[in-house]
PDB file of N, CA and C in Angstrom:
ATOM      1  N   MET W  26      23.913 -39.416  -3.758  1.00  0.00           N
ATOM      2  CA  MET W  26      24.456 -39.847  -4.981  1.00  0.00           C
ATOM      3  C   MET W  26      23.779 -41.121  -5.393  1.00  0.00           C
ATOM      4  N   GLU W  27      23.336 -41.276  -6.641  1.00  0.00           N
ATOM      5  CA  GLU W  27      22.651 -42.453  -7.232  1.00  0.00           C
ATOM      6  C   GLU W  27      23.400 -43.679  -7.218  1.00  0.00           C
ATOM      7  N   LYS W  28      22.699 -44.819  -6.856  1.00  0.00           N
ATOM      8  CA  LYS W  28      23.443 -46.154  -6.797  1.00  0.00           C
ATOM      9  C   LYS W  28      24.252 -46.459  -8.014  1.00  0.00           C
ATOM     10  N   ASN W  29      23.712 -46.195  -9.306  1.00  0.00           N
ATOM     11  CA  ASN W  29      24.456 -46.338 -10.468  1.00  0.00           C
ATOM     12  C   ASN W  29      25.770 -45.683 -10.566  1.00  0.00           C
ATOM     13  N   VAL W  30      25.744 -44.514 -10.184  1.00  0.00           N
ATOM     14  CA  VAL W  30      27.024 -43.536 -10.174  1.00  0.00           C
ATOM     15  C   VAL W  30      27.950 -44.128  -9.205  1.00  0.00           C
ATOM     16  N   ILE W  31      27.483 -44.488  -7.903  1.00  0.00           N
ATOM     17  CA  ILE W  31      28.406 -45.007  -6.872  1.00  0.00           C
ATOM     18  C   ILE W  31      29.099 -46.194  -7.390  1.00  0.00           C
ATOM     19  N   VAL W  32      28.316 -47.204  -7.934  1.00  0.00           N
ATOM     20  CA  VAL W  32      28.914 -48.595  -8.375  1.00  0.00           C
ATOM     21  C   VAL W  32      29.830 -48.263  -9.439  1.00  0.00           C
ATOM     22  N   SER W  33      29.560 -47.389 -10.397  1.00  0.00           N
ATOM     23  CA  SER W  33      30.492 -47.080 -11.583  1.00  0.00           C
ATOM     24  C   SER W  33      31.794 -46.534 -10.936  1.00  0.00           C
ATOM     25  N   ILE W  34      31.681 -45.607 -10.023  1.00  0.00           N
ATOM     26  CA  ILE W  34      32.923 -45.117  -9.378  1.00  0.00           C
ATOM     27  C   ILE W  34      33.658 -46.212  -8.511  1.00  0.00           C
ATOM     28  N   LEU W  35      32.984 -47.024  -7.899  1.00  0.00           N
ATOM     29  CA  LEU W  35      33.598 -48.034  -7.101  1.00  0.00           C
ATOM     30  C   LEU W  35      34.297 -49.086  -8.093  1.00  0.00           C
ATOM     31  N   CYS W  36      33.612 -49.253  -9.152  1.00  0.00           N
ATOM     32  CA  CYS W  36      34.178 -50.235 -10.217  1.00  0.00           C
ATOM     33  C   CYS W  36      35.495 -49.612 -10.805  1.00  0.00           C
ATOM     34  N   GLN W  37      35.583 -48.368 -10.899  1.00  0.00           N
ATOM     35  CA  GLN W  37      36.793 -47.771 -11.361  1.00  0.00           C
ATOM     36  C   GLN W  37      37.956 -47.872 -10.440  1.00  0.00           C
ATOM     37  N   ILE W  38      37.482 -47.694  -9.000  1.00  0.00           N
ATOM     38  CA  ILE W  38      38.456 -47.741  -8.016  1.00  0.00           C
ATOM     39  C   ILE W  38      39.006 -49.123  -7.736  1.00  0.00           C
ATOM     40  N   TYR W  39      37.986 -50.084  -7.477  1.00  0.00           N
ATOM     41  CA  TYR W  39      38.322 -51.438  -7.088  1.00  0.00           C
ATOM     42  C   TYR W  39      38.091 -52.442  -7.990  1.00  0.00           C
ATOM     43  N   GLY W  40      37.817 -52.175  -9.275  1.00  0.00           N
ATOM     44  CA  GLY W  40      37.522 -53.194 -10.293  1.00  0.00           C
ATOM     45  C   GLY W  40      38.478 -54.210 -10.507  1.00  0.00           C
ATOM     46  N   GLU W  41      39.858 -53.828 -10.295  1.00  0.00           N
ATOM     47  CA  GLU W  41      40.909 -54.878 -10.483  1.00  0.00           C
ATOM     48  C   GLU W  41      40.878 -55.846  -9.399  1.00  0.00           C
ATOM     49  N   LEU W  42      40.210 -55.666  -8.310  1.00  0.00           N
ATOM     50  CA  LEU W  42      40.233 -56.598  -7.212  1.00  0.00           C
ATOM     51  C   LEU W  42      38.987 -57.638  -7.372  1.00  0.00           C
ATOM     52  N   LEU W  43      38.169 -57.442  -8.374  1.00  0.00           N
ATOM     53  CA  LEU W  43      37.039 -58.350  -8.604  1.00  0.00           C
ATOM     54  C   LEU W  43      37.612 -59.402  -9.492  1.00  0.00           C
ATOM     55  N   THR W  44      36.847 -60.577  -9.628  1.00  0.00           N
ATOM     56  CA  THR W  44      37.193 -61.693 -10.544  1.00  0.00           C
ATOM     57  C   THR W  44      36.937 -60.957 -11.879  1.00  0.00           C
ATOM     58  N   LYS W  45      37.701 -61.560 -12.834  1.00  0.00           N
ATOM     59  CA  LYS W  45      37.479 -61.106 -14.195  1.00  0.00           C
ATOM     60  C   LYS W  45      36.040 -60.974 -14.713  1.00  0.00           C
ATOM     61  N   LYS W  46      35.280 -62.146 -14.425  1.00  0.00           N
ATOM     62  CA  LYS W  46      34.015 -62.232 -14.769  1.00  0.00           C
ATOM     63  C   LYS W  46      33.076 -61.236 -14.099  1.00  0.00           C
ATOM     64  N   GLN W  47      33.304 -61.111 -12.777  1.00  0.00           N
ATOM     65  CA  GLN W  47      32.553 -59.999 -12.001  1.00  0.00           C
ATOM     66  C   GLN W  47      32.796 -58.694 -12.472  1.00  0.00           C
ATOM     67  N   TYR W  48      34.007 -58.401 -12.743  1.00  0.00           N
ATOM     68  CA  TYR W  48      34.382 -57.062 -13.439  1.00  0.00           C
ATOM     69  C   TYR W  48      33.713 -56.749 -14.613  1.00  0.00           C
ATOM     70  N   ASN W  49      33.867 -57.851 -15.554  1.00  0.00           N
ATOM     71  CA  ASN W  49      33.202 -57.604 -16.927  1.00  0.00           C
ATOM     72  C   ASN W  49      31.788 -57.412 -16.738  1.00  0.00           C
ATOM     73  N   PHE W  50      30.996 -58.211 -15.948  1.00  0.00           N
ATOM     74  CA  PHE W  50      29.642 -58.053 -15.779  1.00  0.00           C
ATOM     75  C   PHE W  50      29.269 -56.700 -15.209  1.00  0.00           C
ATOM     76  N   VAL W  51      29.947 -56.289 -14.094  1.00  0.00           N
ATOM     77  CA  VAL W  51      29.517 -55.135 -13.499  1.00  0.00           C
ATOM     78  C   VAL W  51      29.875 -53.845 -14.492  1.00  0.00           C
ATOM     79  N   ASN W  52      31.049 -53.946 -15.014  1.00  0.00           N
ATOM     80  CA  ASN W  52      31.476 -52.863 -16.087  1.00  0.00           C
ATOM     81  C   ASN W  52      30.450 -52.856 -17.113  1.00  0.00           C
ATOM     82  N   ASP W  53      30.005 -53.997 -17.719  1.00  0.00           N
ATOM     83  CA  ASP W  53      29.061 -53.953 -18.843  1.00  0.00           C
ATOM     84  C   ASP W  53      27.782 -53.351 -18.442  1.00  0.00           C
ATOM     85  N   TYR W  54      27.259 -53.871 -17.136  1.00  0.00           N
ATOM     86  CA  TYR W  54      25.932 -53.311 -16.704  1.00  0.00           C
ATOM     87  C   TYR W  54      25.995 -51.815 -16.383  1.00  0.00           C
ATOM     88  N   TYR W  55      26.888 -51.408 -15.659  1.00  0.00           N
ATOM     89  CA  TYR W  55      26.869 -50.065 -15.123  1.00  0.00           C
ATOM     90  C   TYR W  55      27.719 -48.926 -15.982  1.00  0.00           C
ATOM     91  N   ASN W  56      28.807 -49.411 -16.612  1.00  0.00           N
ATOM     92  CA  ASN W  56      29.548 -48.372 -17.444  1.00  0.00           C
ATOM     93  C   ASN W  56      29.237 -48.469 -18.923  1.00  0.00           C
ATOM     94  N   ASN W  57      28.847 -49.677 -19.274  1.00  0.00           N
ATOM     95  CA  ASN W  57      28.547 -49.745 -20.843  1.00  0.00           C
ATOM     96  C   ASN W  57      27.016 -49.953 -21.127  1.00  0.00           C
ATOM     97  N   ASP W  58      26.228 -49.873 -20.037  1.00  0.00           N
ATOM     98  CA  ASP W  58      24.766 -49.653 -20.114  1.00  0.00           C
ATOM     99  C   ASP W  58      24.085 -50.964 -20.808  1.00  0.00           C
ATOM    100  N   PHE W  59      24.720 -52.082 -20.699  1.00  0.00           N
ATOM    101  CA  PHE W  59      24.169 -53.357 -21.233  1.00  0.00           C
ATOM    102  C   PHE W  59      23.019 -53.803 -20.334  1.00  0.00           C
ATOM    103  N   SER W  60      22.036 -54.192 -20.887  1.00  0.00           N
ATOM    104  CA  SER W  60      20.877 -54.986 -20.250  1.00  0.00           C
ATOM    105  C   SER W  60      21.267 -56.348 -19.750  1.00  0.00           C
ATOM    106  N   LEU W  61      20.556 -56.854 -18.681  1.00  0.00           N
ATOM    107  CA  LEU W  61      20.806 -58.235 -18.349  1.00  0.00           C
ATOM    108  C   LEU W  61      20.735 -59.209 -19.505  1.00  0.00           C
ATOM    109  N   SER W  62      19.796 -58.940 -20.306  1.00  0.00           N
ATOM    110  CA  SER W  62      19.643 -59.858 -21.490  1.00  0.00           C
ATOM    111  C   SER W  62      20.843 -59.797 -22.431  1.00  0.00           C
ATOM    112  N   GLU W  63      21.273 -58.629 -22.657  1.00  0.00           N
ATOM    113  CA  GLU W  63      22.456 -58.485 -23.571  1.00  0.00           C
ATOM    114  C   GLU W  63      23.726 -59.218 -22.896  1.00  0.00           C
ATOM    115  N   ILE W  64      23.886 -59.046 -21.563  1.00  0.00           N
ATOM    116  CA  ILE W  64      25.093 -59.526 -20.802  1.00  0.00           C
ATOM    117  C   ILE W  64      24.899 -61.150 -20.877  1.00  0.00           C
ATOM    118  N   ALA W  65      23.565 -61.642 -20.607  1.00  0.00           N
ATOM    119  CA  ALA W  65      23.449 -63.087 -20.719  1.00  0.00           C
ATOM    120  C   ALA W  65      23.766 -63.646 -22.118  1.00  0.00           C
ATOM    121  N   GLU W  66      23.288 -62.876 -23.087  1.00  0.00           N
ATOM    122  CA  GLU W  66      23.456 -63.427 -24.530  1.00  0.00           C
ATOM    123  C   GLU W  66      24.988 -63.375 -24.846  1.00  0.00           C
ATOM    124  N   ASN W  67      25.660 -62.272 -24.456  1.00  0.00           N
ATOM    125  CA  ASN W  67      27.071 -62.183 -24.726  1.00  0.00           C
ATOM    126  C   ASN W  67      27.908 -63.266 -24.050  1.00  0.00           C
ATOM    127  N   TYR W  68      27.555 -63.747 -22.944  1.00  0.00           N
ATOM    128  CA  TYR W  68      28.244 -64.694 -22.142  1.00  0.00           C
ATOM    129  C   TYR W  68      27.752 -66.164 -22.202  1.00  0.00           C
ATOM    130  N   GLY W  69      26.600 -66.279 -22.857  1.00  0.00           N
ATOM    131  CA  GLY W  69      25.929 -67.590 -23.102  1.00  0.00           C
ATOM    132  C   GLY W  69      25.409 -68.163 -21.745  1.00  0.00           C
ATOM    133  N   ILE W  70      24.798 -67.172 -20.882  1.00  0.00           N
ATOM    134  CA  ILE W  70      24.273 -67.607 -19.612  1.00  0.00           C
ATOM    135  C   ILE W  70      22.818 -67.107 -19.478  1.00  0.00           C
ATOM    136  N   THR W  71      22.111 -67.406 -18.368  1.00  0.00           N
ATOM    137  CA  THR W  71      20.877 -66.979 -18.175  1.00  0.00           C
ATOM    138  C   THR W  71      20.834 -65.498 -17.623  1.00  0.00           C
ATOM    139  N   ARG W  72      19.740 -64.823 -17.840  1.00  0.00           N
ATOM    140  CA  ARG W  72      19.562 -63.472 -17.271  1.00  0.00           C
ATOM    141  C   ARG W  72      19.898 -63.554 -15.640  1.00  0.00           C
ATOM    142  N   GLN W  73      19.403 -64.491 -14.993  1.00  0.00           N
ATOM    143  CA  GLN W  73      19.432 -64.718 -13.546  1.00  0.00           C
ATOM    144  C   GLN W  73      21.084 -64.929 -13.211  1.00  0.00           C
ATOM    145  N   ALA W  74      21.720 -65.749 -13.969  1.00  0.00           N
ATOM    146  CA  ALA W  74      23.205 -65.873 -13.606  1.00  0.00           C
ATOM    147  C   ALA W  74      23.919 -64.629 -13.836  1.00  0.00           C
ATOM    148  N   ALA W  75      23.507 -63.818 -14.898  1.00  0.00           N
ATOM    149  CA  ALA W  75      24.159 -62.579 -15.079  1.00  0.00           C
ATOM    150  C   ALA W  75      23.911 -61.588 -13.861  1.00  0.00           C
ATOM    151  N   ARG W  76      22.738 -61.545 -13.411  1.00  0.00           N
ATOM    152  CA  ARG W  76      22.231 -60.692 -12.408  1.00  0.00           C
ATOM    153  C   ARG W  76      23.038 -61.128 -11.074  1.00  0.00           C
ATOM    154  N   ASP W  77      23.022 -62.522 -10.803  1.00  0.00           N
ATOM    155  CA  ASP W  77      23.754 -62.946  -9.564  1.00  0.00           C
ATOM    156  C   ASP W  77      25.222 -62.587  -9.710  1.00  0.00           C
ATOM    157  N   ASN W  78      26.068 -62.584 -10.870  1.00  0.00           N
ATOM    158  CA  ASN W  78      27.337 -62.166 -10.855  1.00  0.00           C
ATOM    159  C   ASN W  78      27.410 -60.774 -10.766  1.00  0.00           C
ATOM    160  N   ILE W  79      26.428 -59.923 -11.169  1.00  0.00           N
ATOM    161  CA  ILE W  79      26.618 -58.493 -10.999  1.00  0.00           C
ATOM    162  C   ILE W  79      26.368 -58.148  -9.466  1.00  0.00           C
ATOM    163  N   VAL W  80      25.465 -58.783  -8.815  1.00  0.00           N
ATOM    164  CA  VAL W  80      25.022 -58.566  -7.380  1.00  0.00           C
ATOM    165  C   VAL W  80      26.362 -59.025  -6.551  1.00  0.00           C
ATOM    166  N   LYS W  81      26.958 -60.097  -6.749  1.00  0.00           N
ATOM    167  CA  LYS W  81      28.119 -60.391  -6.164  1.00  0.00           C
ATOM    168  C   LYS W  81      29.263 -59.413  -6.336  1.00  0.00           C
ATOM    169  N   GLY W  82      29.447 -58.945  -7.639  1.00  0.00           N
ATOM    170  CA  GLY W  82      30.474 -58.003  -7.791  1.00  0.00           C
ATOM    171  C   GLY W  82      30.104 -56.664  -7.032  1.00  0.00           C
ATOM    172  N   GLU W  83      28.841 -56.281  -7.155  1.00  0.00           N
ATOM    173  CA  GLU W  83      28.441 -54.991  -6.428  1.00  0.00           C
ATOM    174  C   GLU W  83      28.800 -55.247  -4.900  1.00  0.00           C
ATOM    175  N   ASN W  84      28.386 -56.270  -4.346  1.00  0.00           N
ATOM    176  CA  ASN W  84      28.681 -56.568  -2.976  1.00  0.00           C
ATOM    177  C   ASN W  84      30.155 -56.465  -2.585  1.00  0.00           C
ATOM    178  N   LYS W  85      30.941 -56.897  -3.445  1.00  0.00           N
ATOM    179  CA  LYS W  85      32.373 -56.993  -3.187  1.00  0.00           C
ATOM    180  C   LYS W  85      32.839 -55.570  -3.300  1.00  0.00           C
ATOM    181  N   LEU W  86      32.352 -54.678  -4.167  1.00  0.00           N
ATOM    182  CA  LEU W  86      32.852 -53.289  -4.295  1.00  0.00           C
ATOM    183  C   LEU W  86      32.461 -52.565  -3.032  1.00  0.00           C
ATOM    184  N   PHE W  87      31.274 -52.681  -2.597  1.00  0.00           N
ATOM    185  CA  PHE W  87      30.807 -52.098  -1.381  1.00  0.00           C
ATOM    186  C   PHE W  87      31.578 -52.488  -0.117  1.00  0.00           C
ATOM    187  N   GLU W  88      31.876 -53.829  -0.189  1.00  0.00           N
ATOM    188  CA  GLU W  88      32.719 -54.327   1.028  1.00  0.00           C
ATOM    189  C   GLU W  88      34.084 -53.731   0.941  1.00  0.00           C
ATOM    190  N   TYR W  89      34.780 -53.543  -0.232  1.00  0.00           N
ATOM    191  CA  TYR W  89      36.058 -52.966  -0.280  1.00  0.00           C
ATOM    192  C   TYR W  89      36.089 -51.585   0.089  1.00  0.00           C
ATOM    193  N   GLU W  90      35.003 -50.850  -0.248  1.00  0.00           N
ATOM    194  CA  GLU W  90      34.848 -49.437   0.175  1.00  0.00           C
ATOM    195  C   GLU W  90      34.645 -49.255   1.630  1.00  0.00           C
ATOM    196  N   GLU W  91      33.896 -50.173   2.125  1.00  0.00           N
ATOM    197  CA  GLU W  91      33.643 -50.093   3.616  1.00  0.00           C
ATOM    198  C   GLU W  91      34.905 -50.286   4.288  1.00  0.00           C
ATOM    199  N   LYS W  92      35.843 -51.157   3.862  1.00  0.00           N
ATOM    200  CA  LYS W  92      37.105 -51.354   4.529  1.00  0.00           C
ATOM    201  C   LYS W  92      38.144 -50.387   4.252  1.00  0.00           C
ATOM    202  N   LEU W  93      38.171 -49.844   3.047  1.00  0.00           N
ATOM    203  CA  LEU W  93      39.288 -49.078   2.593  1.00  0.00           C
ATOM    204  C   LEU W  93      39.019 -47.508   2.503  1.00  0.00           C
ATOM    205  N   HIS W  94      37.684 -47.095   2.266  1.00  0.00           N
ATOM    206  CA  HIS W  94      37.224 -45.752   2.231  1.00  0.00           C
ATOM    207  C   HIS W  94      37.874 -44.914   1.197  1.00  0.00           C
ATOM    208  N   ILE W  95      38.292 -45.397   0.094  1.00  0.00           N
ATOM    209  CA  ILE W  95      39.017 -44.580  -0.951  1.00  0.00           C
ATOM    210  C   ILE W  95      37.989 -43.661  -1.580  1.00  0.00           C
ATOM    211  N   MET W  96      36.933 -44.045  -1.880  1.00  0.00           N
ATOM    212  CA  MET W  96      35.784 -43.155  -2.629  1.00  0.00           C
ATOM    213  C   MET W  96      35.530 -41.972  -1.527  1.00  0.00           C
ATOM    214  N   GLU W  97      35.326 -42.418  -0.225  1.00  0.00           N
ATOM    215  CA  GLU W  97      34.845 -41.411   0.647  1.00  0.00           C
ATOM    216  C   GLU W  97      35.998 -40.402   0.919  1.00  0.00           C
ATOM    217  N   ASN W  98      37.206 -40.857   1.016  1.00  0.00           N
ATOM    218  CA  ASN W  98      38.332 -40.028   1.171  1.00  0.00           C
ATOM    219  C   ASN W  98      38.571 -39.001  -0.049  1.00  0.00           C
ATOM    220  N   MET W  99      38.363 -39.647  -1.202  1.00  0.00           N
ATOM    221  CA  MET W  99      38.401 -38.831  -2.476  1.00  0.00           C
ATOM    222  C   MET W  99      37.356 -37.733  -2.453  1.00  0.00           C
ATOM    223  N   LYS W 100      36.122 -38.003  -1.995  1.00  0.00           N
ATOM    224  CA  LYS W 100      35.004 -37.076  -1.981  1.00  0.00           C
ATOM    225  C   LYS W 100      35.330 -35.935  -0.964  1.00  0.00           C
ATOM    226  N   LYS W 101      35.966 -36.372   0.233  1.00  0.00           N
ATOM    227  CA  LYS W 101      36.308 -35.399   1.219  1.00  0.00           C
ATOM    228  C   LYS W 101      37.471 -34.485   0.753  1.00  0.00           C
ATOM    229  N   GLN W 102      38.339 -35.119   0.034  1.00  0.00           N
ATOM    230  CA  GLN W 102      39.452 -34.250  -0.539  1.00  0.00           C
ATOM    231  C   GLN W 102      38.936 -33.307  -1.641  1.00  0.00           C
ATOM    232  N   GLU W 103      38.025 -33.706  -2.390  1.00  0.00           N
ATOM    233  CA  GLU W 103      37.378 -32.783  -3.492  1.00  0.00           C
ATOM    234  C   GLU W 103      36.644 -31.683  -2.745  1.00  0.00           C
ATOM    235  N   GLU W 104      35.988 -31.906  -1.699  1.00  0.00           N
ATOM    236  CA  GLU W 104      35.191 -30.873  -1.013  1.00  0.00           C
ATOM    237  C   GLU W 104      36.155 -29.846  -0.478  1.00  0.00           C
ATOM    238  N   LYS W 105      37.204 -30.323   0.185  1.00  0.00           N
ATOM    239  CA  LYS W 105      38.240 -29.416   0.722  1.00  0.00           C
ATOM    240  C   LYS W 105      38.799 -28.458  -0.435  1.00  0.00           C
ATOM    241  N   ILE W 106      39.176 -29.160  -1.547  1.00  0.00           N
ATOM    242  CA  ILE W 106      39.837 -28.510  -2.514  1.00  0.00           C
ATOM    243  C   ILE W 106      38.844 -27.322  -3.053  1.00  0.00           C
ATOM    244  N   ASN W 107      37.580 -27.836  -3.249  1.00  0.00           N
ATOM    245  CA  ASN W 107      36.654 -26.734  -3.675  1.00  0.00           C
ATOM    246  C   ASN W 107      36.480 -25.642  -2.593  1.00  0.00           C
ATOM    247  N   GLU W 108      36.506 -25.831  -1.367  1.00  0.00           N
ATOM    248  CA  GLU W 108      36.490 -24.885  -0.242  1.00  0.00           C
ATOM    249  C   GLU W 108      37.660 -23.961  -0.467  1.00  0.00           C
ATOM    250  N   ILE W 109      38.860 -24.403  -0.731  1.00  0.00           N
ATOM    251  CA  ILE W 109      40.031 -23.613  -0.845  1.00  0.00           C
ATOM    252  C   ILE W 109      39.919 -22.757  -2.133  1.00  0.00           C
ATOM    253  N   ILE W 110      39.389 -23.347  -3.206  1.00  0.00           N
ATOM    254  CA  ILE W 110      39.147 -22.515  -4.414  1.00  0.00           C
ATOM    255  C   ILE W 110      38.324 -21.368  -4.209  1.00  0.00           C
ATOM    256  N   LEU W 111      37.203 -21.591  -3.420  1.00  0.00           N
ATOM    257  CA  LEU W 111      36.297 -20.540  -3.128  1.00  0.00           C
ATOM    258  C   LEU W 111      37.019 -19.434  -2.402  1.00  0.00           C
ATOM    259  N   GLN W 112      37.778 -19.845  -1.448  1.00  0.00           N
ATOM    260  CA  GLN W 112      38.496 -18.826  -0.520  1.00  0.00           C
ATOM    261  C   GLN W 112      39.481 -18.059  -1.399  1.00  0.00           C
ATOM    262  N   LEU W 113      40.282 -18.684  -2.253  1.00  0.00           N
ATOM    263  CA  LEU W 113      41.066 -18.075  -3.170  1.00  0.00           C
ATOM    264  C   LEU W 113      40.365 -17.000  -4.130  1.00  0.00           C
ATOM    265  N   LYS W 114      39.291 -17.328  -4.578  1.00  0.00           N
ATOM    266  CA  LYS W 114      38.454 -16.420  -5.470  1.00  0.00           C
ATOM    267  C   LYS W 114      38.148 -15.186  -4.728  1.00  0.00           C
ATOM    268  N   ASP W 115      37.652 -15.480  -3.449  1.00  0.00           N
ATOM    269  CA  ASP W 115      37.311 -14.302  -2.565  1.00  0.00           C
ATOM    270  C   ASP W 115      38.522 -13.457  -2.314  1.00  0.00           C
ATOM    271  N   ILE W 116      39.712 -13.984  -2.033  1.00  0.00           N
ATOM    272  CA  ILE W 116      40.768 -13.261  -1.840  1.00  0.00           C
ATOM    273  C   ILE W 116      41.199 -12.454  -3.118  1.00  0.00           C
ATOM    274  N   GLN W 117      41.080 -13.014  -4.257  1.00  0.00           N
ATOM    275  CA  GLN W 117      41.519 -12.368  -5.533  1.00  0.00           C
ATOM    276  C   GLN W 117      40.567 -11.146  -5.799  1.00  0.00           C
ATOM    277  N   THR W 118      39.270 -11.375  -5.514  1.00  0.00           N
ATOM    278  CA  THR W 118      38.291 -10.241  -5.722  1.00  0.00           C
ATOM    279  C   THR W 118      38.511  -9.042  -4.844  1.00  0.00           C
ATOM    280  N   LYS W 119      39.126  -9.256  -3.605  1.00  0.00           N
ATOM    281  CA  LYS W 119      39.276  -8.301  -2.703  1.00  0.00           C
ATOM    282  C   LYS W 119      40.635  -7.660  -2.671  1.00  0.00           C
ATOM    283  N   ASN W 120      41.574  -8.247  -3.589  1.00  0.00           N
ATOM    284  CA  ASN W 120      43.071  -7.731  -3.561  1.00  0.00           C
ATOM    285  C   ASN W 120      43.283  -7.239  -4.912  1.00  0.00           C
ATOM    286  N   PHE W 121      44.193  -5.945  -4.751  1.00  0.00           N
ATOM    287  CA  PHE W 121      44.276  -5.321  -6.068  1.00  0.00           C
ATOM    288  C   PHE W 121      45.867  -5.413  -6.386  1.00  0.00           C
ATOM    289  N   ASN W 122      46.593  -6.285  -5.729  1.00  0.00           N
ATOM    290  CA  ASN W 122      47.978  -6.442  -6.036  1.00  0.00           C
ATOM    291  C   ASN W 122      48.044  -7.509  -7.227  1.00  0.00           C
ATOM    292  N   TYR W 123      48.513  -7.087  -8.269  1.00  0.00           N
ATOM    293  CA  TYR W 123      48.581  -7.943  -9.557  1.00  0.00           C
ATOM    294  C   TYR W 123      49.350  -9.160  -9.370  1.00  0.00           C
ATOM    295  N   GLN W 124      50.596  -9.008  -8.680  1.00  0.00           N
ATOM    296  CA  GLN W 124      51.393 -10.287  -8.549  1.00  0.00           C
ATOM    297  C   GLN W 124      50.742 -11.262  -7.729  1.00  0.00           C
ATOM    298  N   LEU W 125      50.095 -10.924  -6.660  1.00  0.00           N
ATOM    299  CA  LEU W 125      49.385 -11.681  -5.787  1.00  0.00           C
ATOM    300  C   LEU W 125      48.231 -12.411  -6.537  1.00  0.00           C
ATOM    301  N   LYS W 126      47.494 -11.687  -7.314  1.00  0.00           N
ATOM    302  CA  LYS W 126      46.406 -12.212  -8.028  1.00  0.00           C
ATOM    303  C   LYS W 126      46.930 -13.185  -9.046  1.00  0.00           C
ATOM    304  N   ASN W 127      48.011 -12.988  -9.709  1.00  0.00           N
ATOM    305  CA  ASN W 127      48.590 -13.961 -10.550  1.00  0.00           C
ATOM    306  C   ASN W 127      48.989 -15.315  -9.825  1.00  0.00           C
ATOM    307  N   LYS W 128      49.626 -15.194  -8.713  1.00  0.00           N
ATOM    308  CA  LYS W 128      50.003 -16.288  -7.875  1.00  0.00           C
ATOM    309  C   LYS W 128      48.798 -17.090  -7.467  1.00  0.00           C
ATOM    310  N   LEU W 129      47.810 -16.280  -6.947  1.00  0.00           N
ATOM    311  CA  LEU W 129      46.575 -17.068  -6.538  1.00  0.00           C
ATOM    312  C   LEU W 129      45.784 -17.751  -7.671  1.00  0.00           C
ATOM    313  N   ASN W 130      45.858 -17.079  -8.838  1.00  0.00           N
ATOM    314  CA  ASN W 130      45.246 -17.676 -10.080  1.00  0.00           C
ATOM    315  C   ASN W 130      45.928 -19.057 -10.356  1.00  0.00           C
ATOM    316  N   ASN W 131      47.268 -19.014 -10.231  1.00  0.00           N
ATOM    317  CA  ASN W 131      48.083 -20.259 -10.690  1.00  0.00           C
ATOM    318  C   ASN W 131      47.802 -21.320  -9.621  1.00  0.00           C
ATOM    319  N   ILE W 132      47.651 -20.972  -8.280  1.00  0.00           N
ATOM    320  CA  ILE W 132      47.227 -21.981  -7.321  1.00  0.00           C
ATOM    321  C   ILE W 132      45.869 -22.470  -7.618  1.00  0.00           C
ATOM    322  N   GLU W 133      45.029 -21.696  -8.060  1.00  0.00           N
ATOM    323  CA  GLU W 133      43.675 -22.078  -8.207  1.00  0.00           C
ATOM    324  C   GLU W 133      43.641 -23.047  -9.421  1.00  0.00           C
ATOM    325  N   LYS W 134      44.407 -22.678 -10.475  1.00  0.00           N
ATOM    326  CA  LYS W 134      44.489 -23.670 -11.672  1.00  0.00           C
ATOM    327  C   LYS W 134      45.080 -25.086 -11.302  1.00  0.00           C
ATOM    328  N   LYS W 135      46.030 -25.035 -10.414  1.00  0.00           N
ATOM    329  CA  LYS W 135      46.665 -26.335 -10.015  1.00  0.00           C
ATOM    330  C   LYS W 135      45.662 -27.102  -9.124  1.00  0.00           C
ATOM    331  N   LEU W 136      44.934 -26.529  -8.269  1.00  0.00           N
ATOM    332  CA  LEU W 136      43.860 -27.157  -7.437  1.00  0.00           C
ATOM    333  C   LEU W 136      42.707 -27.707  -8.382  1.00  0.00           C
ATOM    334  N   ASN W 137      42.376 -26.943  -9.328  1.00  0.00           N
ATOM    335  CA  ASN W 137      41.370 -27.395 -10.305  1.00  0.00           C
ATOM    336  C   ASN W 137      41.820 -28.625 -10.954  1.00  0.00           C
ATOM    337  N   ASN W 138      43.131 -28.753 -11.281  1.00  0.00           N
ATOM    338  CA  ASN W 138      43.501 -29.949 -11.998  1.00  0.00           C
ATOM    339  C   ASN W 138      43.500 -31.286 -10.964  1.00  0.00           C
ATOM    340  N   LEU W 139      43.440 -31.015  -9.658  1.00  0.00           N
ATOM    341  CA  LEU W 139      43.294 -32.003  -8.739  1.00  0.00           C
ATOM    342  C   LEU W 139      41.927 -32.561  -8.537  1.00  0.00           C
ATOM    343  N   VAL W 140      40.840 -31.701  -9.008  1.00  0.00           N
ATOM    344  CA  VAL W 140      39.561 -32.201  -8.787  1.00  0.00           C
ATOM    345  C   VAL W 140      39.040 -32.969  -9.938  1.00  0.00           C
TER     346      VAL W 140
END
C-alpha cells in the first residue's frame, strides 16, 4: 500500500490522539491535498516548520499503529470477510435450494456491509 494511503488511514484511526496542530497539518497534507506552501501560508509559518509538524504527526501515527495494530487487524478482518464471501458465492452457485440461496445471499449482503 502506498505511504500516502497508509498515513491517510492512520490519520482517520488515530488522528484524535495527535495534537490539534499535528492533526490539522497531517490532515491538510494527506487528506485535503494541500502543499507545504499552502499549509505554511494558512498557518503563518515556514514550509520547513509545516514539514516538521507533518513528520512528527506521521511518526506518532506509525508509533500508535505499531503499538495498537488497529489498521493491521482491520485489514486481516477484511481479508477474512472477503474469503467468506467467496466461499458463500461458491456454495450459492452449486446449490439449487432456493431458501438456502436466499439465506446465503442475506449473509453475503451483511458481510459486504462490514467491509
